[in-house]
Amino acid sequence: MTPDIVEAMHRLQGRSSAKRRSAAKRLRQLGDPSAGPALLEALKNEVRDPRTWETQYQMTMALGTCGSPSDLAYLRDLVLQRGTPDAVRCAGGDAVVRLSHMEQSHTEAIRWCLGTGDETLAEGALQAMAMLRLVLDRETVAHVLDHVEDRPPHDWLRFWPAVAAAGWTGERVHGFLTSCASGPRADVAEAATTSLAGNYGTYRPL
């Protein structure tokens, strides 16, 4: 365990929410699994205070890069709890897919997130799907497109599938990207155009 990780883990216990948030951001960047248990305990404490949702967001995102599949039960419960802030549910969707990917169960995780009917949770799952550049089986691709294809052209939920589709194939994928590329949202159109060229765009979630 490097001094940088030890120092960040120590700051997770600080009295200032801003310092705890900074520590979580740093651990998220480092992505070292040795910080996973400390992050999980810090998040369990943090969620008791609804005012610190920004810190909770960063801790949840960090858990997605440092945690293990054993954390999935807690995360799934957290995102389904009434009162969990939108930002934390979004980060939870991202973390659930990332940790599920470690045990090759990401397709089930994506379907689970989309199946909850929670669009914020779905956004997080689709975000992780795109950032991990997951090449999904045809059935799961169809499931994702079923969820987003008929949404209005301005709908933000179309963005991450447009990014991820750079690694997908098939006429339906091409049709989805073509529709997005000619749509009114500049960010979605740019992502789709990049994917149509067979390239992944460079995007970083907050």
Tab-separated table of C-alpha atoms in Angstrom:
chain	number	residue	atom	x	y	z
A	1	MET	CA	0.000	0.000	0.000
A	2	THR	CA	1.585	3.271	-1.133
A	3	PRO	CA	1.869	6.366	1.087
A	4	ASP	CA	-0.546	8.161	-1.249
A	5	ILE	CA	-3.230	5.542	-0.642
A	6	VAL	CA	-2.590	5.452	3.109
A	7	GLU	CA	-2.875	9.245	3.305
A	8	ALA	CA	-6.115	9.305	1.302
A	9	MET	CA	-7.617	6.529	3.420
A	10	HIS	CA	-6.743	8.504	6.535
A	11	ARG	CA	-8.503	11.590	5.132
A	12	LEU	CA	-11.659	9.514	4.619
A	13	GLN	CA	-12.103	9.770	8.376
A	14	GLY	CA	-11.653	13.560	8.492
A	15	ARG	CA	-14.175	15.875	10.110
A	16	SER	CA	-14.611	17.958	6.966
A	17	SER	CA	-16.922	16.610	4.273
A	18	ALA	CA	-14.860	18.439	1.647
A	19	LYS	CA	-11.708	16.618	2.772
A	20	ARG	CA	-13.476	13.258	2.793
A	21	ARG	CA	-14.743	14.005	-0.710
A	22	SER	CA	-11.237	14.927	-1.882
A	23	ALA	CA	-9.902	11.680	-0.429
A	24	ALA	CA	-12.572	9.660	-2.231
A	25	LYS	CA	-11.737	11.383	-5.521
A	26	ARG	CA	-8.084	10.520	-5.077
A	27	LEU	CA	-8.809	6.883	-4.288
A	28	ARG	CA	-11.124	6.725	-7.278
A	29	GLN	CA	-8.228	7.871	-9.471
A	30	LEU	CA	-5.802	5.386	-7.952
A	31	GLY	CA	-8.192	2.442	-8.243
A	32	ASP	CA	-6.342	0.315	-5.710
A	33	PRO	CA	-8.437	-2.555	-4.284
A	34	SER	CA	-6.645	-2.269	-0.944
A	35	ALA	CA	-8.754	0.857	-0.324
A	36	GLY	CA	-12.045	-0.949	-0.956
A	37	PRO	CA	-12.908	-1.946	2.630
A	38	ALA	CA	-12.139	1.544	3.955
A	39	LEU	CA	-14.291	3.134	1.272
A	40	LEU	CA	-17.202	0.829	2.014
A	41	GLU	CA	-17.116	1.682	5.715
A	42	ALA	CA	-16.729	5.398	4.960
A	43	LEU	CA	-19.739	5.299	2.623
A	44	LYS	CA	-21.871	3.503	5.211
A	45	ASN	CA	-21.121	6.315	7.644
A	46	GLU	CA	-21.520	9.088	5.069
A	47	VAL	CA	-25.010	8.133	3.917
A	48	ARG	CA	-26.352	8.919	7.375
A	49	ASP	CA	-26.126	12.625	6.524
A	50	PRO	CA	-28.242	13.589	3.482
A	51	ARG	CA	-26.475	16.944	3.284
A	52	THR	CA	-23.216	15.365	2.081
A	53	TRP	CA	-24.570	13.847	-1.127
A	54	GLU	CA	-21.599	15.117	-3.173
A	55	THR	CA	-19.206	13.255	-0.897
A	56	GLN	CA	-21.428	10.182	-1.020
A	57	TYR	CA	-21.310	10.363	-4.821
A	58	GLN	CA	-17.517	10.384	-4.909
A	59	MET	CA	-17.265	7.574	-2.361
A	60	THR	CA	-19.677	5.435	-4.372
A	61	MET	CA	-17.798	6.086	-7.608
A	62	ALA	CA	-14.528	5.269	-5.830
A	63	LEU	CA	-15.999	2.021	-4.543
A	64	GLY	CA	-16.702	1.107	-8.150
A	65	THR	CA	-12.996	1.331	-8.978
A	66	CYS	CA	-11.572	0.006	-5.689
A	67	GLY	CA	-14.220	-2.350	-4.382
A	68	SER	CA	-15.014	-6.012	-4.988
A	69	PRO	CA	-18.103	-8.021	-5.987
A	70	SER	CA	-18.727	-8.630	-2.287
A	71	ASP	CA	-19.833	-4.970	-2.082
A	72	LEU	CA	-22.652	-5.476	-4.589
A	73	ALA	CA	-25.318	-6.477	-2.082
A	74	TYR	CA	-24.823	-3.262	-0.119
A	75	LEU	CA	-24.808	-1.108	-3.262
A	76	ARG	CA	-27.956	-2.677	-4.684
A	77	ASP	CA	-29.722	-2.111	-1.402
A	78	LEU	CA	-28.474	1.485	-1.202
A	79	VAL	CA	-29.702	2.524	-4.648
A	80	LEU	CA	-33.155	1.094	-3.979
A	81	GLN	CA	-33.596	2.833	-0.650
A	82	ARG	CA	-36.149	5.588	-0.521
A	83	GLY	CA	-34.422	8.925	-0.063
A	84	THR	CA	-31.081	7.979	-1.607
A	85	PRO	CA	-30.017	11.111	-3.550
A	86	ASP	CA	-30.146	11.043	-7.351
A	87	ALA	CA	-26.384	11.533	-7.654
A	88	VAL	CA	-25.715	8.568	-5.371
A	89	ARG	CA	-28.134	6.342	-7.307
A	90	CYS	CA	-26.369	7.299	-10.532
A	91	ALA	CA	-22.969	6.504	-9.013
A	92	GLY	CA	-24.445	3.299	-7.618
A	93	GLY	CA	-25.525	2.162	-11.070
A	94	ASP	CA	-22.027	2.827	-12.344
A	95	ALA	CA	-20.426	0.943	-9.434
A	96	VAL	CA	-22.788	-2.027	-9.708
A	97	VAL	CA	-21.845	-2.575	-13.355
A	98	ARG	CA	-18.121	-2.077	-12.724
A	99	LEU	CA	-17.987	-4.530	-9.825
A	100	SER	CA	-20.191	-7.027	-11.669
A	101	HIS	CA	-17.795	-6.832	-14.615
A	102	MET	CA	-15.080	-8.206	-12.324
A	103	GLU	CA	-16.993	-11.486	-12.121
A	104	GLN	CA	-18.326	-11.321	-15.694
A	105	SER	CA	-21.916	-10.727	-14.581
A	106	HIS	CA	-22.168	-7.232	-16.071
A	107	THR	CA	-24.908	-8.122	-18.544
A	108	GLU	CA	-27.183	-9.179	-15.689
A	109	ALA	CA	-26.233	-6.010	-13.799
A	110	ILE	CA	-27.104	-3.780	-16.747
A	111	ARG	CA	-30.447	-5.514	-17.181
A	112	TRP	CA	-31.140	-5.233	-13.451
A	113	CYS	CA	-30.447	-1.499	-13.394
A	114	LEU	CA	-32.594	-0.847	-16.451
A	115	GLY	CA	-35.320	-3.089	-15.073
A	116	THR	CA	-35.763	-1.042	-11.898
A	117	GLY	CA	-37.435	1.712	-13.907
A	118	ASP	CA	-35.162	4.260	-12.217
A	119	GLU	CA	-33.714	6.422	-14.982
A	120	THR	CA	-30.996	7.851	-12.748
A	121	LEU	CA	-29.804	4.374	-11.839
A	122	ALA	CA	-30.014	3.380	-15.498
A	123	GLU	CA	-27.895	6.375	-16.458
A	124	GLY	CA	-25.135	5.242	-14.120
A	125	ALA	CA	-25.214	1.701	-15.484
A	126	LEU	CA	-25.068	2.908	-19.087
A	127	GLN	CA	-22.248	5.270	-18.175
A	128	ALA	CA	-20.133	2.408	-16.803
A	129	MET	CA	-21.027	0.290	-19.835
A	130	ALA	CA	-19.621	2.984	-22.110
A	131	MET	CA	-16.565	3.841	-20.027
A	132	LEU	CA	-15.601	0.142	-19.794
A	133	ARG	CA	-16.161	-0.185	-23.548
A	134	LEU	CA	-18.208	-3.318	-23.023
A	135	VAL	CA	-18.826	-5.375	-26.140
A	136	LEU	CA	-22.173	-6.903	-25.256
A	137	ASP	CA	-23.938	-9.932	-26.692
A	138	ARG	CA	-26.659	-9.236	-29.243
A	139	GLU	CA	-29.523	-9.812	-26.804
A	140	THR	CA	-28.164	-7.338	-24.269
A	141	VAL	CA	-27.506	-4.751	-26.979
A	142	ALA	CA	-31.131	-5.154	-28.058
A	143	HIS	CA	-32.234	-4.764	-24.427
A	144	VAL	CA	-30.301	-1.509	-24.097
A	145	LEU	CA	-31.639	-0.161	-27.384
A	146	ASP	CA	-35.177	-1.142	-26.408
A	147	HIS	CA	-34.706	1.097	-23.385
A	148	VAL	CA	-33.416	4.179	-25.213
A	149	GLU	CA	-34.246	4.003	-28.902
A	150	ASP	CA	-37.766	5.416	-28.749
A	151	ARG	CA	-36.931	8.210	-26.349
A	152	PRO	CA	-37.211	11.811	-27.541
A	153	PRO	CA	-34.192	13.092	-29.520
A	154	HIS	CA	-33.253	15.442	-26.669
A	155	ASP	CA	-33.208	12.664	-24.058
A	156	TRP	CA	-29.854	12.482	-22.242
A	157	LEU	CA	-30.165	8.721	-21.716
A	158	ARG	CA	-29.289	8.217	-25.390
A	159	PHE	CA	-25.765	9.581	-24.835
A	160	TRP	CA	-23.925	6.685	-23.190
A	161	PRO	CA	-25.306	3.986	-25.527
A	162	ALA	CA	-24.203	6.197	-28.425
A	163	VAL	CA	-20.697	6.186	-26.942
A	164	ALA	CA	-20.654	2.453	-26.199
A	165	ALA	CA	-21.980	1.494	-29.631
A	166	ALA	CA	-18.550	2.081	-31.173
A	167	GLY	CA	-17.856	-1.542	-30.252
A	168	TRP	CA	-21.218	-2.951	-31.346
A	169	THR	CA	-22.358	-4.253	-34.710
A	170	GLY	CA	-25.587	-4.839	-36.580
A	171	GLU	CA	-28.141	-2.947	-38.640
A	172	ARG	CA	-30.127	-1.847	-35.617
A	173	VAL	CA	-27.036	-0.375	-33.975
A	174	HIS	CA	-26.182	1.476	-37.174
A	175	GLY	CA	-29.723	2.817	-37.412
A	176	PHE	CA	-29.641	4.016	-33.807
A	177	LEU	CA	-26.325	5.796	-34.310
A	178	THR	CA	-27.459	7.359	-37.572
A	179	SER	CA	-30.576	8.687	-35.868
A	180	CYS	CA	-28.522	10.089	-32.978
A	181	ALA	CA	-25.971	11.654	-35.329
A	182	SER	CA	-28.685	13.685	-37.043
A	183	GLY	CA	-30.484	14.584	-33.823
A	184	PRO	CA	-30.735	17.969	-32.094
A	185	ARG	CA	-28.477	17.255	-29.085
A	186	ALA	CA	-24.923	18.222	-29.970
A	187	ASP	CA	-23.287	15.923	-27.396
A	188	VAL	CA	-25.297	12.876	-28.475
A	189	ALA	CA	-24.733	13.667	-32.156
A	190	GLU	CA	-20.984	14.000	-31.619
A	191	ALA	CA	-20.794	10.707	-29.710
A	192	ALA	CA	-22.796	8.894	-32.400
A	193	THR	CA	-20.709	10.330	-35.231
A	194	THR	CA	-17.534	9.210	-33.477
A	195	SER	CA	-18.959	5.720	-32.945
A	196	LEU	CA	-20.071	5.463	-36.570
A	197	ALA	CA	-16.431	5.972	-37.508
A	198	GLY	CA	-15.531	3.034	-35.264
A	199	ASN	CA	-13.882	5.179	-32.618
A	200	TYR	CA	-14.534	5.651	-28.926
A	201	GLY	CA	-14.843	9.220	-27.737
A	202	THR	CA	-12.954	10.464	-24.726
A	203	TYR	CA	-15.411	11.233	-21.956
A	204	ARG	CA	-15.015	11.437	-18.184
A	205	PRO	CA	-17.882	11.360	-15.719
A	206	LEU	CA	-17.740	13.927	-12.909
